[in-house]
GROMACS .gro file of N, CA and C in nm:
model
  510
    1MET      N    1  10.311  12.507  11.259
    1MET     CA    2  10.352  12.393  11.367
    1MET      C    3  10.468  12.346  11.307
    2THR      N    4  10.571  12.365  11.356
    2THR     CA    5  10.691  12.279  11.305
    2THR      C    6  10.680  12.117  11.428
    3LEU      N    7  10.693  12.019  11.294
    3LEU     CA    8  10.734  11.905  11.384
    3LEU      C    9  10.850  11.807  11.365
    4LEU      N   10  10.866  11.725  11.467
    4LEU     CA   11  10.994  11.677  11.499
    4LEU      C   12  10.927  11.552  11.511
    5ILE      N   13  10.967  11.491  11.425
    5ILE     CA   14  10.973  11.296  11.398
    5ILE      C   15  11.115  11.222  11.485
    6ARG      N   16  11.134  11.133  11.600
    6ARG     CA   17  11.239  11.072  11.642
    6ARG      C   18  11.168  10.981  11.705
    7ASP      N   19  11.281  10.905  11.753
    7ASP     CA   20  11.289  10.760  11.786
    7ASP      C   21  11.201  10.800  11.946
    8ALA      N   22  11.135  10.674  11.959
    8ALA     CA   23  11.027  10.697  12.094
    8ALA      C   24  11.155  10.633  12.213
    9ARG      N   25  11.182  10.686  12.364
    9ARG     CA   26  11.304  10.671  12.390
    9ARG      C   27  11.181  10.594  12.543
   10PRO      N   28  11.229  10.563  12.623
   10PRO     CA   29  11.131  10.503  12.750
   10PRO      C   30  11.067  10.633  12.840
   11GLY      N   31  11.070  10.708  12.856
   11GLY     CA   32  11.012  10.825  12.919
   11GLY      C   33  10.927  10.894  12.834
   12ASP      N   34  10.881  10.824  12.715
   12ASP     CA   35  10.770  10.858  12.628
   12ASP      C   36  10.648  10.763  12.622
   13VAL      N   37  10.698  10.639  12.695
   13VAL     CA   38  10.551  10.510  12.672
   13VAL      C   39  10.471  10.632  12.793
   14ARG      N   40  10.435  10.615  12.843
   14ARG     CA   41  10.290  10.675  12.907
   14ARG      C   42  10.251  10.805  12.774
   15SER      N   43  10.311  10.896  12.762
   15SER     CA   44  10.299  10.925  12.647
   15SER      C   45  10.215  10.869  12.514
   16ILE      N   46  10.279  10.803  12.501
   16ILE     CA   47  10.171  10.710  12.409
   16ILE      C   48  10.111  10.601  12.423
   17ALA      N   49  10.113  10.537  12.544
   17ALA     CA   50   9.992  10.503  12.558
   17ALA      C   51   9.862  10.594  12.617
   18ALA      N   52   9.841  10.747  12.648
   18ALA     CA   53   9.794  10.798  12.648
   18ALA      C   54   9.764  10.887  12.517
   19LEU      N   55   9.811  10.873  12.429
   19LEU     CA   56   9.757  10.900  12.292
   19LEU      C   57   9.674  10.811  12.214
   20ALA      N   58   9.715  10.642  12.217
   20ALA     CA   59   9.706  10.507  12.189
   20ALA      C   60   9.513  10.460  12.240
   21SER      N   61   9.519  10.527  12.361
   21SER     CA   62   9.429  10.463  12.470
   21SER      C   63   9.287  10.511  12.433
   22PRO      N   64   9.265  10.655  12.408
   22PRO     CA   65   9.129  10.692  12.315
   22PRO      C   66   9.091  10.606  12.141
   23TYR      N   67   9.178  10.594  12.138
   23TYR     CA   68   9.187  10.438  12.011
   23TYR      C   69   9.113  10.366  12.010
   24ALA      N   70   9.207  10.306  12.067
   24ALA     CA   71   9.201  10.174  12.184
   24ALA      C   72   9.034  10.136  12.308
   25ALA      N   73   8.999  10.248  12.324
   25ALA     CA   74   8.882  10.224  12.363
   25ALA      C   75   8.735  10.232  12.301
   26ARG      N   76   8.796  10.284  12.175
   26ARG     CA   77   8.675  10.292  12.028
   26ARG      C   78   8.721  10.198  11.985
   27ARG      N   79   8.786  10.085  12.003
   27ARG     CA   80   8.815   9.925  11.923
   27ARG      C   81   8.894  10.004  11.736
   28ILE      N   82   8.942  10.106  11.725
   28ILE     CA   83   9.054  10.122  11.651
   28ILE      C   84   9.133  10.060  11.643
   29LEU      N   85   9.205  10.079  11.761
   29LEU     CA   86   9.323  10.015  11.852
   29LEU      C   87   9.327   9.934  11.892
   30VAL      N   88   9.449   9.814  11.903
   30VAL     CA   89   9.446   9.667  12.004
   30VAL      C   90   9.467   9.769  12.114
   31ALA      N   91   9.406   9.716  12.249
   31ALA     CA   92   9.454   9.732  12.348
   31ALA      C   93   9.539   9.704  12.436
   32LYS      N   94   9.655   9.825  12.470
   32LYS     CA   95   9.769   9.681  12.539
   32LYS      C   96   9.772   9.793  12.709
   33GLU      N   97   9.855   9.670  12.719
   33GLU     CA   98   9.931   9.708  12.882
   33GLU      C   99  10.042   9.774  12.842
   34LEU      N  100  10.049   9.922  12.956
   34LEU     CA  101  10.178   9.996  12.936
   34LEU      C  102  10.295   9.897  12.937
   35ILE      N  103  10.330   9.784  12.991
   35ILE     CA  104  10.452   9.726  13.012
   35ILE      C  105  10.474   9.641  12.826
   36HIS      N  106  10.342   9.659  12.765
   36HIS     CA  107  10.377   9.627  12.611
   36HIS      C  108  10.455   9.719  12.564
   37TYR      N  109  10.419   9.843  12.600
   37TYR     CA  110  10.483   9.945  12.526
   37TYR      C  111  10.647   9.980  12.577
   38PHE      N  112  10.641   9.972  12.706
   38PHE     CA  113  10.781   9.970  12.748
   38PHE      C  114  10.843   9.823  12.669
   39GLU      N  115  10.755   9.727  12.652
   39GLU     CA  116  10.840   9.613  12.591
   39GLU      C  117  10.882   9.646  12.419
   40ASP      N  118  10.821   9.754  12.380
   40ASP     CA  119  10.789   9.708  12.203
   40ASP      C  120  10.846   9.910  12.192
   41ILE      N  121  10.941   9.957  12.270
   41ILE     CA  122  10.955  10.030  12.297
   41ILE      C  123  11.048  10.140  12.151
   42GLN      N  124  11.123  10.008  12.131
   42GLN     CA  125  11.211  10.029  12.008
   42GLN      C  126  11.146  10.030  11.851
   43GLU      N  127  11.062   9.997  11.870
   43GLU     CA  128  10.982   9.967  11.714
   43GLU      C  129  10.888  10.150  11.725
   44PHE      N  130  10.922  10.250  11.773
   44PHE     CA  131  10.838  10.353  11.813
   44PHE      C  132  10.886  10.458  11.735
   45LEU      N  133  10.814  10.539  11.670
   45LEU     CA  134  10.879  10.694  11.656
   45LEU      C  135  10.779  10.767  11.721
   46VAL      N  136  10.810  10.907  11.726
   46VAL     CA  137  10.740  11.011  11.812
   46VAL      C  138  10.671  11.103  11.743
   47ALA      N  139  10.606  11.207  11.691
   47ALA     CA  140  10.591  11.326  11.712
   47ALA      C  141  10.605  11.438  11.777
   48GLU      N  142  10.676  11.509  11.796
   48GLU     CA  143  10.637  11.622  11.919
   48GLU      C  144  10.656  11.757  11.775
   49ASP      N  145  10.585  11.878  11.902
   49ASP     CA  146  10.554  11.939  11.810
   49ASP      C  147  10.724  12.061  11.876
   50ALA      N  148  10.776  12.124  11.785
   50ALA     CA  149  10.892  12.120  11.801
   50ALA      C  150  10.879  12.297  11.896
   51ALA      N  151  10.808  12.361  11.899
   51ALA     CA  152  10.750  12.473  11.989
   51ALA      C  153  10.758  12.447  12.104
   52GLY      N  154  10.752  12.275  12.143
   52GLY     CA  155  10.729  12.266  12.293
   52GLY      C  156  10.581  12.177  12.337
   53GLY      N  157  10.549  12.148  12.254
   53GLY     CA  158  10.411  12.143  12.284
   53GLY      C  159  10.358  11.973  12.301
   54GLY      N  160  10.507  11.926  12.314
   54GLY     CA  161  10.518  11.763  12.351
   54GLY      C  162  10.485  11.660  12.237
   55ILE      N  163  10.450  11.520  12.260
   55ILE     CA  164  10.487  11.453  12.171
   55ILE      C  165  10.305  11.420  12.146
   56ILE      N  166  10.282  11.429  12.001
   56ILE     CA  167  10.133  11.459  11.950
   56ILE      C  168  10.068  11.316  11.859
   57GLY      N  169  10.182  11.272  11.835
   57GLY     CA  170  10.172  11.114  11.744
   57GLY      C  171  10.238  11.029  11.791
   58CYS      N  172  10.195  10.937  11.697
   58CYS     CA  173  10.290  10.852  11.757
   58CYS      C  174  10.339  10.662  11.654
   59GLY      N  175  10.369  10.663  11.612
   59GLY     CA  176  10.368  10.536  11.523
   59GLY      C  177  10.527  10.389  11.535
   60ALA      N  178  10.402  10.306  11.511
   60ALA     CA  179  10.543  10.138  11.526
   60ALA      C  180  10.576  10.080  11.424
   61LEU      N  181  10.676  10.014  11.416
   61LEU     CA  182  10.687   9.919  11.256
   61LEU      C  183  10.742   9.816  11.338
   62HIS      N  184  10.642   9.702  11.322
   62HIS     CA  185  10.724   9.575  11.415
   62HIS      C  186  10.756   9.506  11.290
   63VAL      N  187  10.871   9.470  11.249
   63VAL     CA  188  10.904   9.355  11.188
   63VAL      C  189  10.901   9.180  11.191
   64MET      N  190  10.817   9.174  11.104
   64MET     CA  191  10.734   9.051  11.058
   64MET      C  192  10.858   8.911  11.029
   65TRP      N  193  10.891   8.937  10.932
   65TRP     CA  194  10.980   8.821  10.868
   65TRP      C  195  11.064   8.872  10.771
   66ASP      N  196  11.162   8.844  10.680
   66ASP     CA  197  11.236   8.900  10.620
   66ASP      C  198  11.246   8.997  10.554
   67ASP      N  199  11.060   9.017  10.489
   67ASP     CA  200  11.024   9.076  10.450
   67ASP      C  201  10.955   9.141  10.416
   68ILE      N  202  10.845   9.188  10.570
   68ILE     CA  203  10.750   9.234  10.567
   68ILE      C  204  10.738   9.279  10.717
   69ALA      N  205  10.722   9.425  10.722
   69ALA     CA  206  10.646   9.462  10.831
   69ALA      C  207  10.551   9.519  10.857
   70GLU      N  208  10.494   9.538  11.006
   70GLU     CA  209  10.360   9.559  11.015
   70GLU      C  210  10.363   9.694  11.069
   71VAL      N  211  10.299   9.846  11.022
   71VAL     CA  212  10.251   9.911  11.091
   71VAL      C  213  10.168   9.929  11.181
   72ARG      N  214  10.245  10.042  11.358
   72ARG     CA  215  10.167   9.919  11.430
   72ARG      C  216  10.094  10.066  11.519
   73THR      N  217   9.956  10.079  11.584
   73THR     CA  218   9.972  10.212  11.683
   73THR      C  219   9.986  10.353  11.633
   74LEU      N  220  10.021  10.350  11.500
   74LEU     CA  221   9.940  10.527  11.413
   74LEU      C  222   9.843  10.593  11.522
   75ALA      N  223   9.884  10.670  11.612
   75ALA     CA  224   9.805  10.739  11.663
   75ALA      C  225   9.863  10.919  11.699
   76VAL      N  226   9.777  10.998  11.619
   76VAL     CA  227   9.718  11.140  11.622
   76VAL      C  228   9.676  11.182  11.770
   77ASP      N  229   9.724  11.307  11.861
   77ASP     CA  230   9.642  11.361  11.885
   77ASP      C  231   9.544  11.426  11.808
   78PRO      N  232   9.393  11.399  11.901
   78PRO     CA  233   9.277  11.464  11.838
   78PRO      C  234   9.275  11.613  11.800
   79ALA      N  235   9.346  11.675  11.878
   79ALA     CA  236   9.408  11.852  11.856
   79ALA      C  237   9.456  11.856  11.691
   80HIS      N  238   9.560  11.722  11.676
   80HIS     CA  239   9.585  11.773  11.631
   80HIS      C  240   9.612  11.706  11.481
   81LEU      N  241   9.490  11.677  11.460
   81LEU     CA  242   9.430  11.567  11.305
   81LEU      C  243   9.431  11.639  11.216
   82HIS      N  244   9.448  11.598  11.132
   82HIS     CA  245   9.450  11.670  10.975
   82HIS      C  246   9.563  11.797  10.962
   83ARG      N  247   9.632  11.740  11.013
   83ARG     CA  248   9.763  11.872  10.987
   83ARG      C  249   9.914  11.810  10.939
   84GLY      N  250   9.870  11.663  10.934
   84GLY     CA  251  10.009  11.593  10.832
   84GLY      C  252  10.122  11.532  10.925
   85VAL      N  253  10.061  11.574  11.073
   85VAL     CA  254  10.121  11.467  11.147
   85VAL      C  255  10.091  11.282  11.135
   86GLY      N  256   9.966  11.220  11.107
   86GLY     CA  257  10.022  11.108  11.077
   86GLY      C  258  10.091  11.036  10.933
   87SER      N  259  10.066  11.156  10.833
   87SER     CA  260  10.147  11.139  10.715
   87SER      C  261  10.294  11.144  10.708
   88ALA      N  262  10.349  11.217  10.834
   88ALA     CA  263  10.495  11.263  10.825
   88ALA      C  264  10.533  11.093  10.900
   89LEU      N  265  10.455  11.059  11.030
   89LEU     CA  266  10.546  10.968  11.098
   89LEU      C  267  10.541  10.843  11.027
   90LEU      N  268  10.372  10.835  10.939
   90LEU     CA  269  10.383  10.665  10.841
   90LEU      C  270  10.491  10.707  10.748
   91GLU      N  271  10.521  10.823  10.698
   91GLU     CA  272  10.659  10.814  10.590
   91GLU      C  273  10.734  10.742  10.672
   92SER      N  274  10.795  10.842  10.789
   92SER     CA  275  10.923  10.802  10.890
   92SER      C  276  10.919  10.651  10.911
   93LEU      N  277  10.810  10.553  10.903
   93LEU     CA  278  10.803  10.415  10.928
   93LEU      C  279  10.830  10.367  10.837
   94LEU      N  280  10.785  10.404  10.660
   94LEU     CA  281  10.873  10.302  10.591
   94LEU      C  282  10.992  10.347  10.519
   95ASP      N  283  11.005  10.441  10.598
   95ASP     CA  284  11.150  10.474  10.561
   95ASP      C  285  11.220  10.422  10.621
   96ARG      N  286  11.210  10.361  10.723
   96ARG     CA  287  11.301  10.268  10.854
   96ARG      C  288  11.247  10.099  10.794
   97ALA      N  289  11.179  10.120  10.749
   97ALA     CA  290  11.109   9.984  10.652
   97ALA      C  291  11.247   9.995  10.549
   98ARG      N  292  11.264  10.035  10.456
   98ARG     CA  293  11.330  10.062  10.375
   98ARG      C  294  11.492  10.071  10.425
   99ARG      N  295  11.502  10.126  10.514
   99ARG     CA  296  11.686  10.110  10.561
   99ARG      C  297  11.646   9.941  10.599
  100LEU      N  298  11.540   9.875  10.675
  100LEU     CA  299  11.608   9.759  10.728
  100LEU      C  300  11.598   9.637  10.563
  101ASP      N  301  11.592   9.728  10.476
  101ASP     CA  302  11.614   9.607  10.339
  101ASP      C  303  11.422   9.581  10.354
  102LEU      N  304  11.410   9.574  10.330
  102LEU     CA  305  11.204   9.512  10.359
  102LEU      C  306  11.131   9.536  10.238
  103ARG      N  307  11.077   9.437  10.208
  103ARG     CA  308  10.969   9.463  10.086
  103ARG      C  309  10.849   9.506  10.068
  104ARG      N  310  10.800   9.494  10.217
  104ARG     CA  311  10.639   9.523  10.198
  104ARG      C  312  10.613   9.553  10.328
  105ALA      N  313  10.510   9.648  10.323
  105ALA     CA  314  10.464   9.684  10.467
  105ALA      C  315  10.307   9.686  10.463
  106PHE      N  316  10.259   9.627  10.589
  106PHE     CA  317  10.114   9.577  10.582
  106PHE      C  318  10.071   9.617  10.724
  107CYS      N  319   9.924   9.681  10.667
  107CYS     CA  320   9.872   9.735  10.813
  107CYS      C  321   9.708   9.642  10.849
  108LEU      N  322   9.676   9.632  11.005
  108LEU     CA  323   9.538   9.645  10.971
  108LEU      C  324   9.428   9.772  11.003
  109THR      N  325   9.350   9.828  10.964
  109THR     CA  326   9.303   9.910  10.947
  109THR      C  327   9.153   9.963  10.926
  110PHE      N  328   9.114  10.038  11.001
  110PHE     CA  329   8.981  10.130  10.974
  110PHE      C  330   8.989  10.271  10.880
  111GLU      N  331   9.134  10.278  10.867
  111GLU     CA  332   9.131  10.405  10.796
  111GLU      C  333   9.241  10.373  10.656
  112VAL      N  334   9.136  10.278  10.640
  112VAL     CA  335   9.187  10.317  10.469
  112VAL      C  336   9.202  10.403  10.363
  113ASP      N  337   9.089  10.438  10.345
  113ASP     CA  338   9.135  10.594  10.232
  113ASP      C  339   9.273  10.653  10.335
  114PHE      N  340   9.320  10.710  10.394
  114PHE     CA  341   9.462  10.759  10.457
  114PHE      C  342   9.583  10.666  10.360
  115PHE      N  343   9.542  10.498  10.492
  115PHE     CA  344   9.696  10.438  10.403
  115PHE      C  345   9.696  10.430  10.246
  116ALA      N  346   9.554  10.455  10.182
  116ALA     CA  347   9.559  10.462  10.027
  116ALA      C  348   9.594  10.520   9.966
  117ARG      N  349   9.617  10.648  10.034
  117ARG     CA  350   9.663  10.775   9.971
  117ARG      C  351   9.821  10.765  10.023
  118HIS      N  352   9.892  10.667  10.110
  118HIS     CA  353  10.037  10.644  10.081
  118HIS      C  354  10.072  10.509  10.002
  119GLY      N  355   9.995  10.467   9.914
  119GLY     CA  356  10.045  10.337   9.836
  119GLY      C  357   9.982  10.227   9.885
  120PHE      N  358   9.933  10.164   9.980
  120PHE     CA  359   9.875  10.109  10.026
  120PHE      C  360   9.815  10.026   9.946
  121HIS      N  361   9.750   9.867   9.899
  121HIS     CA  362   9.635   9.839   9.833
  121HIS      C  363   9.562   9.723   9.970
  122ILE      N  364   9.429   9.760   9.918
  122ILE     CA  365   9.322   9.618  10.003
  122ILE      C  366   9.374   9.498   9.945
  123ILE      N  367   9.436   9.412  10.076
  123ILE     CA  368   9.451   9.275  10.038
  123ILE      C  369   9.370   9.171  10.058
  124GLU      N  370   9.357   9.034  10.029
  124GLU     CA  371   9.249   8.914  10.099
  124GLU      C  372   9.369   8.854  10.150
  125GLY      N  373   9.367   8.771  10.289
  125GLY     CA  374   9.418   8.675  10.348
  125GLY      C  375   9.521   8.740  10.340
  126THR      N  376   9.675   8.604  10.362
  126THR     CA  377   9.787   8.696  10.448
  126THR      C  378   9.888   8.666  10.301
  127PRO      N  379   9.975   8.759  10.322
  127PRO     CA  380  10.070   8.747  10.211
  127PRO      C  381  10.228   8.690  10.198
  128VAL      N  382  10.210   8.538  10.295
  128VAL     CA  383  10.370   8.500  10.355
  128VAL      C  384  10.300   8.341  10.256
  129GLY      N  385  10.448   8.283  10.240
  129GLY     CA  386  10.405   8.176  10.222
  129GLY      C  387  10.356   8.072  10.387
  130GLU      N  388  10.365   7.942  10.283
  130GLU     CA  389  10.334   7.808  10.364
  130GLU      C  390  10.388   7.838  10.488
  131ASP      N  391  10.563   7.798  10.477
  131ASP     CA  392  10.641   7.820  10.522
  131ASP      C  393  10.650   7.927  10.667
  132ALA      N  394  10.665   8.032  10.630
  132ALA     CA  395  10.678   8.160  10.673
  132ALA      C  396  10.544   8.179  10.788
  133PHE      N  397  10.444   8.114  10.711
  133PHE     CA  398  10.298   8.128  10.818
  133PHE      C  399  10.316   8.025  10.910
  134ALA      N  400  10.401   7.878  10.907
  134ALA     CA  401  10.407   7.820  10.954
  134ALA      C  402  10.483   7.865  11.096
  135GLU      N  403  10.607   7.902  11.044
  135GLU     CA  404  10.699   7.972  11.161
  135GLU      C  405  10.614   8.064  11.235
  136MET      N  406  10.560   8.214  11.204
  136MET     CA  407  10.478   8.305  11.260
  136MET      C  408  10.390   8.270  11.322
  137LEU      N  409  10.322   8.086  11.295
  137LEU     CA  410  10.241   8.061  11.397
  137LEU      C  411  10.298   8.017  11.576
  138ARG      N  412  10.431   8.053  11.584
  138ARG     CA  413  10.487   8.033  11.684
  138ARG      C  414  10.467   8.180  11.763
  139SER      N  415  10.451   8.242  11.724
  139SER     CA  416  10.481   8.394  11.757
  139SER      C  417  10.363   8.373  11.935
  140HIS      N  418  10.446   8.489  12.001
  140HIS     CA  419  10.320   8.505  12.098
  140HIS      C  420  10.254   8.657  12.102
  141ASP      N  421  10.317   8.688  11.986
  141ASP     CA  422  10.257   8.858  11.984
  141ASP      C  423  10.101   8.850  11.961
  142ASP      N  424  10.037   8.899  11.971
  142ASP     CA  425   9.875   8.952  11.917
  142ASP      C  426   9.859   8.955  11.787
  143GLY      N  427   9.967   9.066  11.765
  143GLY     CA  428   9.978   9.116  11.591
  143GLY      C  429   9.968   9.031  11.512
  144VAL      N  430  10.105   8.964  11.520
  144VAL     CA  431  10.137   8.860  11.432
  144VAL      C  432   9.972   8.782  11.388
  145LYS      N  433   9.942   8.735  11.550
  145LYS     CA  434   9.802   8.615  11.515
  145LYS      C  435   9.689   8.744  11.415
  146GLU      N  436   9.686   8.879  11.417
  146GLU     CA  437   9.607   8.932  11.346
  146GLU      C  438   9.660   8.969  11.170
  147PHE      N  439   9.795   8.961  11.203
  147PHE     CA  440   9.856   8.930  11.040
  147PHE      C  441   9.776   8.797  10.984
  148LEU      N  442   9.832   8.724  11.056
  148LEU     CA  443   9.778   8.615  11.017
  148LEU      C  444   9.618   8.503  11.011
  149ASP      N  445   9.553   8.678  11.027
  149ASP     CA  446   9.394   8.649  11.017
  149ASP      C  447   9.355   8.543  11.115
  150LEU      N  448   9.384   8.482  11.242
  150LEU     CA  449   9.336   8.389  11.290
  150LEU      C  450   9.226   8.453  11.376
  151ALA      N  451   9.137   8.348  11.381
  151ALA     CA  452   9.006   8.361  11.428
  151ALA      C  453   9.012   8.362  11.581
  152SER      N  454   9.103   8.357  11.626
  152SER     CA  455   9.124   8.354  11.798
  152SER      C  456   9.127   8.505  11.809
  153VAL      N  457   9.164   8.596  11.701
  153VAL     CA  458   9.146   8.724  11.760
  153VAL      C  459   9.055   8.777  11.663
  154LYS      N  460   8.943   8.717  11.625
  154LYS     CA  461   8.862   8.827  11.519
  154LYS      C  462   8.790   8.926  11.606
  155PRO      N  463   8.729   8.889  11.737
  155PRO     CA  464   8.648   8.974  11.785
  155PRO      C  465   8.772   9.112  11.826
  156ASN      N  466   8.884   9.121  11.781
  156ASN     CA  467   8.942   9.246  11.774
  156ASN      C  468   9.009   9.308  11.697
  157THR      N  469   8.992   9.237  11.601
  157THR     CA  470   8.958   9.281  11.434
  157THR      C  471   8.852   9.269  11.311
  158LEU      N  472   8.757   9.274  11.375
  158LEU     CA  473   8.638   9.269  11.346
  158LEU      C  474   8.589   9.414  11.251
  159GLY      N  475   8.580   9.464  11.117
  159GLY     CA  476   8.561   9.590  11.042
  159GLY      C  477   8.665   9.595  11.016
  160ASN      N  478   8.785   9.554  11.036
  160ASN     CA  479   8.929   9.624  10.961
  160ASN      C  480   8.983   9.574  10.862
  161THR      N  481   9.013   9.657  10.727
  161THR     CA  482   9.043   9.638  10.670
  161THR      C  483   9.223   9.582  10.626
  162ARG      N  484   9.256   9.470  10.591
  162ARG     CA  485   9.385   9.422  10.559
  162ARG      C  486   9.434   9.511  10.437
  163MET      N  487   9.545   9.534  10.451
  163MET     CA  488   9.577   9.606  10.339
  163MET      C  489   9.746   9.617  10.336
  164LEU      N  490   9.877   9.643  10.221
  164LEU     CA  491   9.996   9.610  10.178
  164LEU      C  492  10.027   9.746  10.081
  165MET      N  493  10.116   9.742  10.112
  165MET     CA  494  10.189   9.801  10.043
  165MET      C  495  10.363   9.775  10.002
  166ASP      N  496  10.336   9.777   9.884
  166ASP     CA  497  10.521   9.709   9.780
  166ASP      C  498  10.648   9.832   9.818
  167LEU      N  499  10.719   9.821   9.886
  167LEU     CA  500  10.835   9.889   9.913
  167LEU      C  501  10.934   9.897   9.781
  168ASP      N  502  10.998  10.008   9.780
  168ASP     CA  503  11.106  10.004   9.651
  168ASP      C  504  11.221  10.035   9.735
  169VAL      N  505  11.292   9.931   9.730
  169VAL     CA  506  11.398   9.869   9.774
  169VAL      C  507  11.505   9.843   9.660
  170PRO      N  508  11.615   9.962   9.697
  170PRO     CA  509  11.669   9.905   9.550
  170PRO      C  510  11.733   9.743   9.576
   0.00000   0.00000   0.00000
């Protein structure tokens, strides 16, 4: 299989939502309304089977502060698991973070081994200072609330592991 990783387009939103839906149903990903995928489309990359198999994976990079972004909605079609699709998407998202001169990438995941193989390590708490924390509290984004480890999102994140990666930025 030849894989093509590219920026997502609005026409990809329904495919992204379809990829994420089974994971959201199992509470592995946060369930989102279709409108939220449209609003966030510029954050997404998609993986296509270059032989015409359509979109088989997706992932997003959400900038949270001046030095950190969250890897979100990393999903692969179950028929294409364990073929390097998730790894290729993650590496592309991390490359995007480096091009933005970010220093760290965060994820909230059940897939600890997968992210550990890519250089993430388990953390406790929220890896920002008090000033950033206070500013981030003003966000309306549920993912930012998850990042801040707020009690109001605990039912959505129970059992997830908080992980962080230090990016090699020159």
